[in-house]
PDB file of N, CA and C in Angstrom:
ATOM      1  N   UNK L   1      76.015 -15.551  84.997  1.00  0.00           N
ATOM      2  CA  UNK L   1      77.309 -15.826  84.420  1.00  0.00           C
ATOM      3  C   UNK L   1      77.112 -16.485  83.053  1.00  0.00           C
ATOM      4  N   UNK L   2      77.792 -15.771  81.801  1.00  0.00           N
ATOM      5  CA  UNK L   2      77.781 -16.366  80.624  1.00  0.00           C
ATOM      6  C   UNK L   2      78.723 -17.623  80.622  1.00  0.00           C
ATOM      7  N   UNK L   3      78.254 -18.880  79.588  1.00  0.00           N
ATOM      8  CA  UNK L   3      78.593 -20.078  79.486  1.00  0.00           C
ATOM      9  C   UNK L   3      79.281 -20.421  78.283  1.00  0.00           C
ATOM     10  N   UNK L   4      80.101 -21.292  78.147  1.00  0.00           N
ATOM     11  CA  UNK L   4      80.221 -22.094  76.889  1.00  0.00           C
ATOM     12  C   UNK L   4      80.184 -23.213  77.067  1.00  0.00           C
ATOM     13  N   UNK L   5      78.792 -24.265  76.625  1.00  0.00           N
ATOM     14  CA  UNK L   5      78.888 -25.071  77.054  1.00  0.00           C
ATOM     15  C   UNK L   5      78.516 -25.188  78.463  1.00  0.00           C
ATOM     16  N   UNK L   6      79.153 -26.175  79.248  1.00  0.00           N
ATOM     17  CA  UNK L   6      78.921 -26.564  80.126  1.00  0.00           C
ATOM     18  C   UNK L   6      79.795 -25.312  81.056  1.00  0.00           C
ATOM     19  N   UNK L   7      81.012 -24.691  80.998  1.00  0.00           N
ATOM     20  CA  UNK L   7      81.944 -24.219  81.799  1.00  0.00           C
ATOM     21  C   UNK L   7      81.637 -22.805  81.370  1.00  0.00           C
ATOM     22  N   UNK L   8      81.818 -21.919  82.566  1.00  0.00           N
ATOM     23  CA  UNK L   8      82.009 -20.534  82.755  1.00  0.00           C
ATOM     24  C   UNK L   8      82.737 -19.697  82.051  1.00  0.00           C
ATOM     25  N   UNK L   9      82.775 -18.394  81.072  1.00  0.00           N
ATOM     26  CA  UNK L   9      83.752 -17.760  80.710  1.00  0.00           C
ATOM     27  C   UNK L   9      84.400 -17.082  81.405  1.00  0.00           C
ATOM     28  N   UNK L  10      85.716 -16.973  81.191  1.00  0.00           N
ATOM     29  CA  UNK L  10      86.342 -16.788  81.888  1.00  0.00           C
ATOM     30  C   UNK L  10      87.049 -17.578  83.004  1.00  0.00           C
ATOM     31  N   UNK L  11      87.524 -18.398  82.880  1.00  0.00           N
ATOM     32  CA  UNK L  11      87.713 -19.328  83.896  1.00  0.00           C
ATOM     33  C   UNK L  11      88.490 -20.597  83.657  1.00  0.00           C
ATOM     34  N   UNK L  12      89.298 -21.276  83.997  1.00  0.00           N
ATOM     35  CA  UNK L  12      90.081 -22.184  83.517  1.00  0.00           C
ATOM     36  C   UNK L  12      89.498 -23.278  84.344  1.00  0.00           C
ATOM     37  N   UNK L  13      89.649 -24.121  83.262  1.00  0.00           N
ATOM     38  CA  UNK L  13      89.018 -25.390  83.399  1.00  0.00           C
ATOM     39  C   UNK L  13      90.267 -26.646  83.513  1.00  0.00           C
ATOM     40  N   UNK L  14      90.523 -27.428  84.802  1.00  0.00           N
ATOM     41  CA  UNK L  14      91.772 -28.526  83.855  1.00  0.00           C
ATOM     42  C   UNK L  14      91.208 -29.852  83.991  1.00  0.00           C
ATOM     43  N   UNK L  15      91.789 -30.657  83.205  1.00  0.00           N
ATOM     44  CA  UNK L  15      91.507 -31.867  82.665  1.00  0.00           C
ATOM     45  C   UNK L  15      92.203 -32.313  81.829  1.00  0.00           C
ATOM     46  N   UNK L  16      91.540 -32.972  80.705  1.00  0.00           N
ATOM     47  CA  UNK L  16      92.236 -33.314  79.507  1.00  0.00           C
ATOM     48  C   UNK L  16      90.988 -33.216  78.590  1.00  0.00           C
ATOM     49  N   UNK L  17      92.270 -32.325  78.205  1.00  0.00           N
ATOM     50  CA  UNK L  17      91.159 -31.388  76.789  1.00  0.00           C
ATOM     51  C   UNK L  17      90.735 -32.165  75.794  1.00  0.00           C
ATOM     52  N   UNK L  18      90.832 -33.303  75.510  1.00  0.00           N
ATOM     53  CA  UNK L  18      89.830 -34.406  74.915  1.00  0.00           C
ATOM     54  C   UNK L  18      89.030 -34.368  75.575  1.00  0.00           C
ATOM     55  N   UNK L  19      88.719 -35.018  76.707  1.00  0.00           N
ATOM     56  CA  UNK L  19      87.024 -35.080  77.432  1.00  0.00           C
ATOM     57  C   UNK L  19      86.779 -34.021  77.310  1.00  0.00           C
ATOM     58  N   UNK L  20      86.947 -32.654  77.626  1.00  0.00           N
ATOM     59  CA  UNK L  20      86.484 -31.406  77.740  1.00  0.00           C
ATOM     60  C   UNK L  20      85.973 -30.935  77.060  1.00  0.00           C
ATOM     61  N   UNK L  21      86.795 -30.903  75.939  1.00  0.00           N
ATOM     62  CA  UNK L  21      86.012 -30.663  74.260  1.00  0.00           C
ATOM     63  C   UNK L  21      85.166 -30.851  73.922  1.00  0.00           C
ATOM     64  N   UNK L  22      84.615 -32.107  74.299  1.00  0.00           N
ATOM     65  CA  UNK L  22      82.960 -32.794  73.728  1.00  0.00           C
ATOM     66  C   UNK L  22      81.880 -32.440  74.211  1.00  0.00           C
ATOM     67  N   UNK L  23      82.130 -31.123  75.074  1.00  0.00           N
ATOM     68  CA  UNK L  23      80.856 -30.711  75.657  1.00  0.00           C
ATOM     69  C   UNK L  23      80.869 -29.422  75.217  1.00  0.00           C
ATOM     70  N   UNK L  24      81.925 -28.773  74.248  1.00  0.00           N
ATOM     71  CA  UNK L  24      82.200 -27.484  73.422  1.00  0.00           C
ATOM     72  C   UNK L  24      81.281 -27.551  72.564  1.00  0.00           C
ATOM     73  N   UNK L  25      80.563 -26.688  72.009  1.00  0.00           N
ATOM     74  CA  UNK L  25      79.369 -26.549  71.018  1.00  0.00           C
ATOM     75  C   UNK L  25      80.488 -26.269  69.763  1.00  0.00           C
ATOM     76  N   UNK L  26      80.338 -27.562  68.494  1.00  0.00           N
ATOM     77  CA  UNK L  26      80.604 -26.733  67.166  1.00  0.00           C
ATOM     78  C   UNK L  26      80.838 -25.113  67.050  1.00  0.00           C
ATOM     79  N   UNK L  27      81.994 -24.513  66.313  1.00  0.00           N
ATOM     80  CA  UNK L  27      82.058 -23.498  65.820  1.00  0.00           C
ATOM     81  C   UNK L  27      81.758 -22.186  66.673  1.00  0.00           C
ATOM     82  N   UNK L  28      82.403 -22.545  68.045  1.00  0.00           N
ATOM     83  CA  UNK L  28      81.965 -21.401  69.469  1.00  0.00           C
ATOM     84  C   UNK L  28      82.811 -21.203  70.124  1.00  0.00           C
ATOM     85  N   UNK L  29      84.115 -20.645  69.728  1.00  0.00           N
ATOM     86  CA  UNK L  29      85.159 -20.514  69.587  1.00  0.00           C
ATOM     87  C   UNK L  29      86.054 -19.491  69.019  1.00  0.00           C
ATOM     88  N   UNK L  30      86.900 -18.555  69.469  1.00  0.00           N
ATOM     89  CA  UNK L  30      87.426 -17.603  68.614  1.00  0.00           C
ATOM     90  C   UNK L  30      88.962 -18.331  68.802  1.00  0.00           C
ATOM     91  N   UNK L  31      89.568 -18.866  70.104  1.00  0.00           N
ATOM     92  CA  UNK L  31      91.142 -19.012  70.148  1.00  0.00           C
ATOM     93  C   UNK L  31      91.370 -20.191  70.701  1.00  0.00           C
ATOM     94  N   UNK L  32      92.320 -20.902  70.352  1.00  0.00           N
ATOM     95  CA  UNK L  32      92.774 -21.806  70.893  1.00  0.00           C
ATOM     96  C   UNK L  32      94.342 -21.718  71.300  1.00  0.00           C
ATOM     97  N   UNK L  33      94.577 -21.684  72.521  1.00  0.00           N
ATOM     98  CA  UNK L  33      96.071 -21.411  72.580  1.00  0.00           C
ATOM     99  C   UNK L  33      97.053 -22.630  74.029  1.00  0.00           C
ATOM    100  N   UNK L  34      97.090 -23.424  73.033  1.00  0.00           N
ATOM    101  CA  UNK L  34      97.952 -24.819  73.970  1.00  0.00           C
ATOM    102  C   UNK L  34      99.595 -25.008  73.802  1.00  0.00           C
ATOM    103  N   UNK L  35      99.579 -25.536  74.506  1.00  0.00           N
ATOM    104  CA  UNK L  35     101.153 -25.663  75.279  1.00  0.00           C
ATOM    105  C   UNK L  35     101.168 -27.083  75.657  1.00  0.00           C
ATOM    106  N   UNK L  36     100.886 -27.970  74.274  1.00  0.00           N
ATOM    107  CA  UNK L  36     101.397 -29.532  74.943  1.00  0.00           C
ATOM    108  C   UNK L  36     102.674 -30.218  75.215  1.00  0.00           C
ATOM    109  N   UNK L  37     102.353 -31.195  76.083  1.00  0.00           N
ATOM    110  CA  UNK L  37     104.038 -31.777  76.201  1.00  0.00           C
ATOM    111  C   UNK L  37     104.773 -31.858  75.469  1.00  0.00           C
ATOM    112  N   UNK L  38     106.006 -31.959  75.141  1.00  0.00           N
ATOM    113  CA  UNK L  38     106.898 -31.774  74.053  1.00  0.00           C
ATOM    114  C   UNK L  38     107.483 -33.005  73.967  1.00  0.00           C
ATOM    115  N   UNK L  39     107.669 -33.962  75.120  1.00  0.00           N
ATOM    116  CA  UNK L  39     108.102 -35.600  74.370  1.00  0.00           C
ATOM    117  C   UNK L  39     107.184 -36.075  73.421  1.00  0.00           C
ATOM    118  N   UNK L  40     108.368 -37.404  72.761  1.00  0.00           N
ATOM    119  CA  UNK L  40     108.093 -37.731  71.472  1.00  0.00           C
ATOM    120  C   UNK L  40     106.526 -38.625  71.504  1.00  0.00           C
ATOM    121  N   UNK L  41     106.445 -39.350  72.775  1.00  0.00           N
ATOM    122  CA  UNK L  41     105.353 -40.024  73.045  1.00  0.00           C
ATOM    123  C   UNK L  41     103.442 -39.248  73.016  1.00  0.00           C
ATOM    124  N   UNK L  42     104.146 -38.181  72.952  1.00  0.00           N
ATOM    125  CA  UNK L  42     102.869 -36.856  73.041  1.00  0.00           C
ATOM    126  C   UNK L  42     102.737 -36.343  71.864  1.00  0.00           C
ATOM    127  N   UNK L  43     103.224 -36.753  70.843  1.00  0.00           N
ATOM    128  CA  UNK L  43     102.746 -35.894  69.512  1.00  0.00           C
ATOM    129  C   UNK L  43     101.501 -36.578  68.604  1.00  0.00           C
ATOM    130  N   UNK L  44     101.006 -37.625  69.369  1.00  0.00           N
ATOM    131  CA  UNK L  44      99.409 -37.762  69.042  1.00  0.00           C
ATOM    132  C   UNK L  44      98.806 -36.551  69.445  1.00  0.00           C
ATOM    133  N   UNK L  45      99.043 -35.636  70.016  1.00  0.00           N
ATOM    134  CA  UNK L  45      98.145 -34.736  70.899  1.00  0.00           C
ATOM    135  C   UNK L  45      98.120 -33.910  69.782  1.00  0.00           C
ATOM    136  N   UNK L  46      98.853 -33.570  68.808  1.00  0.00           N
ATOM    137  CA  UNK L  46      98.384 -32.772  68.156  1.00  0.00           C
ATOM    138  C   UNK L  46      97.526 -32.883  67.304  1.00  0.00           C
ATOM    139  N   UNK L  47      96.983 -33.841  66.397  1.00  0.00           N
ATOM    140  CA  UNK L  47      96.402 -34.300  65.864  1.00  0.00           C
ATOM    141  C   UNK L  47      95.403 -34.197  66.825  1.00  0.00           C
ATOM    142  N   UNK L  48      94.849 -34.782  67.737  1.00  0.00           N
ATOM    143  CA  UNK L  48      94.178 -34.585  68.487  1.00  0.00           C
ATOM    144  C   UNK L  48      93.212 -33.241  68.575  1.00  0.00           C
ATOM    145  N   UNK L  49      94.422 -32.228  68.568  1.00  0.00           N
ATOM    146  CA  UNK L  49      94.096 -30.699  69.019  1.00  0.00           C
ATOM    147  C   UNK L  49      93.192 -30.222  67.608  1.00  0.00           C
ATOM    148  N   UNK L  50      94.080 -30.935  66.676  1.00  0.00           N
ATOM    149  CA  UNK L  50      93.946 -29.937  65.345  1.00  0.00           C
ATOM    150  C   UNK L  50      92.319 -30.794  65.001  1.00  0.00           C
ATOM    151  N   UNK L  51      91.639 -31.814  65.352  1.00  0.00           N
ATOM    152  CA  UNK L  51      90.371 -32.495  65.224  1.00  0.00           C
ATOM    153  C   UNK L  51      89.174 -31.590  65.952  1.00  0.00           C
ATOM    154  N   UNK L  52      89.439 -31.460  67.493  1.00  0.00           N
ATOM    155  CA  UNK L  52      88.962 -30.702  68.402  1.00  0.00           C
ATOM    156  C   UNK L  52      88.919 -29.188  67.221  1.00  0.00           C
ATOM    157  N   UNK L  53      90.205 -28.551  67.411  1.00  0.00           N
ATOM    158  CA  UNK L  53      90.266 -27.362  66.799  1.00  0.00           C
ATOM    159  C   UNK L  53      88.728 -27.349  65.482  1.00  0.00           C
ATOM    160  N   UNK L  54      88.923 -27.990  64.674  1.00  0.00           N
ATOM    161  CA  UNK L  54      88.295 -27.638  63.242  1.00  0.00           C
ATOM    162  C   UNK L  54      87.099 -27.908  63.774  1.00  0.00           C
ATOM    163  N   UNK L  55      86.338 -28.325  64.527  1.00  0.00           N
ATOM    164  CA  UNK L  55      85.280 -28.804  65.336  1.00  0.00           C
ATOM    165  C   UNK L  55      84.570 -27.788  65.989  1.00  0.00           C
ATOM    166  N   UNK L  56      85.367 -27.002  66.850  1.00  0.00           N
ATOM    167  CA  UNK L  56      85.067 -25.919  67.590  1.00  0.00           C
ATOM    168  C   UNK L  56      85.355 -24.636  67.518  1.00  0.00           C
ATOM    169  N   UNK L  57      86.203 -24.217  66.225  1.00  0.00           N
ATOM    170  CA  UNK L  57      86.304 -23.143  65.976  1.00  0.00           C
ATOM    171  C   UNK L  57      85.619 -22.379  65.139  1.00  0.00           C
ATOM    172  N   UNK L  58      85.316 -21.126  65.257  1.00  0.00           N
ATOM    173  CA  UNK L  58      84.735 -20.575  64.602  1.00  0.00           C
ATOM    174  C   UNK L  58      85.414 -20.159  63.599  1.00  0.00           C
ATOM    175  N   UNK L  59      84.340 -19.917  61.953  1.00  0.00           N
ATOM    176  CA  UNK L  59      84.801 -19.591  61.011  1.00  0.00           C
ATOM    177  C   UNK L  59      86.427 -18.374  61.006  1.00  0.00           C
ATOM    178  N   UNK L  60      87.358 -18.796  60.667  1.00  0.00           N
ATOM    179  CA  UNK L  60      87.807 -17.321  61.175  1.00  0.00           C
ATOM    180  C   UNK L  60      88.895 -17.410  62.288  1.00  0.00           C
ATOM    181  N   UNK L  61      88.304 -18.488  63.306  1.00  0.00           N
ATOM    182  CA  UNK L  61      89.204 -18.923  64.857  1.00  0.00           C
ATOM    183  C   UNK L  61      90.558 -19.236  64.665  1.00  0.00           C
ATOM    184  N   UNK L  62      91.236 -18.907  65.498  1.00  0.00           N
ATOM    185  CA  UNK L  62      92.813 -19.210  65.622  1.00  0.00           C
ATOM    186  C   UNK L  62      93.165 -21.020  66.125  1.00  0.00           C
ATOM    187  N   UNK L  63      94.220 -21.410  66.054  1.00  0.00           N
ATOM    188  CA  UNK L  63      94.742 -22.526  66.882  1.00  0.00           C
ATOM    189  C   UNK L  63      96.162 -22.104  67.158  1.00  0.00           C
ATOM    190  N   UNK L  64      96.689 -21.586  68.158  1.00  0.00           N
ATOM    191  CA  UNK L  64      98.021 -21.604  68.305  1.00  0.00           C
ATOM    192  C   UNK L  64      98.518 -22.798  69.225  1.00  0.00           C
ATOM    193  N   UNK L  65      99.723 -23.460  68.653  1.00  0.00           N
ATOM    194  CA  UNK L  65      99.905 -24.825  69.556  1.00  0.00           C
ATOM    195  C   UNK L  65     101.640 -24.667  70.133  1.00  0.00           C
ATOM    196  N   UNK L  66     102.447 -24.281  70.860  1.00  0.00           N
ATOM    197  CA  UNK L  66     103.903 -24.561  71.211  1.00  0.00           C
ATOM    198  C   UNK L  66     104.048 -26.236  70.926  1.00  0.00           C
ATOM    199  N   UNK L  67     105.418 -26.334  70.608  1.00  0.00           N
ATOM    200  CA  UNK L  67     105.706 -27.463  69.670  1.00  0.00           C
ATOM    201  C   UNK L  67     107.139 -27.326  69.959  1.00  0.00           C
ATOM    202  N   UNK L  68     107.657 -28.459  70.325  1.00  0.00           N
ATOM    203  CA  UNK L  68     109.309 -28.658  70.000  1.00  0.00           C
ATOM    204  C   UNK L  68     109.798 -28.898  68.642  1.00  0.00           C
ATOM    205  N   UNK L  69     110.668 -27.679  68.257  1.00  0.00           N
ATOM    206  CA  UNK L  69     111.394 -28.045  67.082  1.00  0.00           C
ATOM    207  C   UNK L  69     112.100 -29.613  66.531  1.00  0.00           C
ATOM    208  N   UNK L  70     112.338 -30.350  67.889  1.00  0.00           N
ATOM    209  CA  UNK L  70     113.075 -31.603  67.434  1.00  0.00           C
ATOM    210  C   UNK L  70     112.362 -32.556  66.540  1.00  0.00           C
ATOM    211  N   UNK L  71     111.224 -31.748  67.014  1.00  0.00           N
ATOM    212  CA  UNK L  71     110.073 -32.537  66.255  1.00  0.00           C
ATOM    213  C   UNK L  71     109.284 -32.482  65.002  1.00  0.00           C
ATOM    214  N   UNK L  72     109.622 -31.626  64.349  1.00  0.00           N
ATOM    215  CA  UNK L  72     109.212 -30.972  63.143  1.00  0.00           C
ATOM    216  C   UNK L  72     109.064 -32.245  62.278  1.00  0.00           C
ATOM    217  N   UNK L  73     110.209 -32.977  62.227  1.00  0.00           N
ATOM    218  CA  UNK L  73     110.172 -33.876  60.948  1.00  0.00           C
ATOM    219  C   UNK L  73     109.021 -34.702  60.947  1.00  0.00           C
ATOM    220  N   UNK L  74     108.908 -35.037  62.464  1.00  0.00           N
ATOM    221  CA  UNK L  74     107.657 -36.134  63.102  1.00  0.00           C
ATOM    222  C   UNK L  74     106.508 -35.694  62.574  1.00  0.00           C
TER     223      UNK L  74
END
């Protein structure tokens, strides 16, 4: 079975994708596609994502993130 990292392709992993991340190899990565909470108390997470993201994506790699509009201004 091919790997990334520590976890299996193909295969969903849950946790919290901060710890998870740090065992992602730099730039090994084609997509990122999250769906974080949408209260106001959760929009550290994106920042978050977008750190992880530039970290682990490959030249080229996507980040798609769902986002509540109420929140845009934030």
């Amino acid at each position: 079975m091919t790997h990334l990292g520590p976890y299996p392709i193909d295969s969903i992993i849950t946790g919290d994708a901060r710890e998870l991340a740090q065992a992602i190899p730099d730039e090994s990565v084609d997509l990122i596609f999250t769906d974080p909470p949408y209260l106001r108390e959760f929009l550290g997470l994106y920042g978050d994502i977008a750190e992880i993201g530039a970290r682990v994506l490959k030249p080229g790699g996507w980040l798609f993130a769902y986002g509540a509009g109420e929140h845009l201004p934030d």
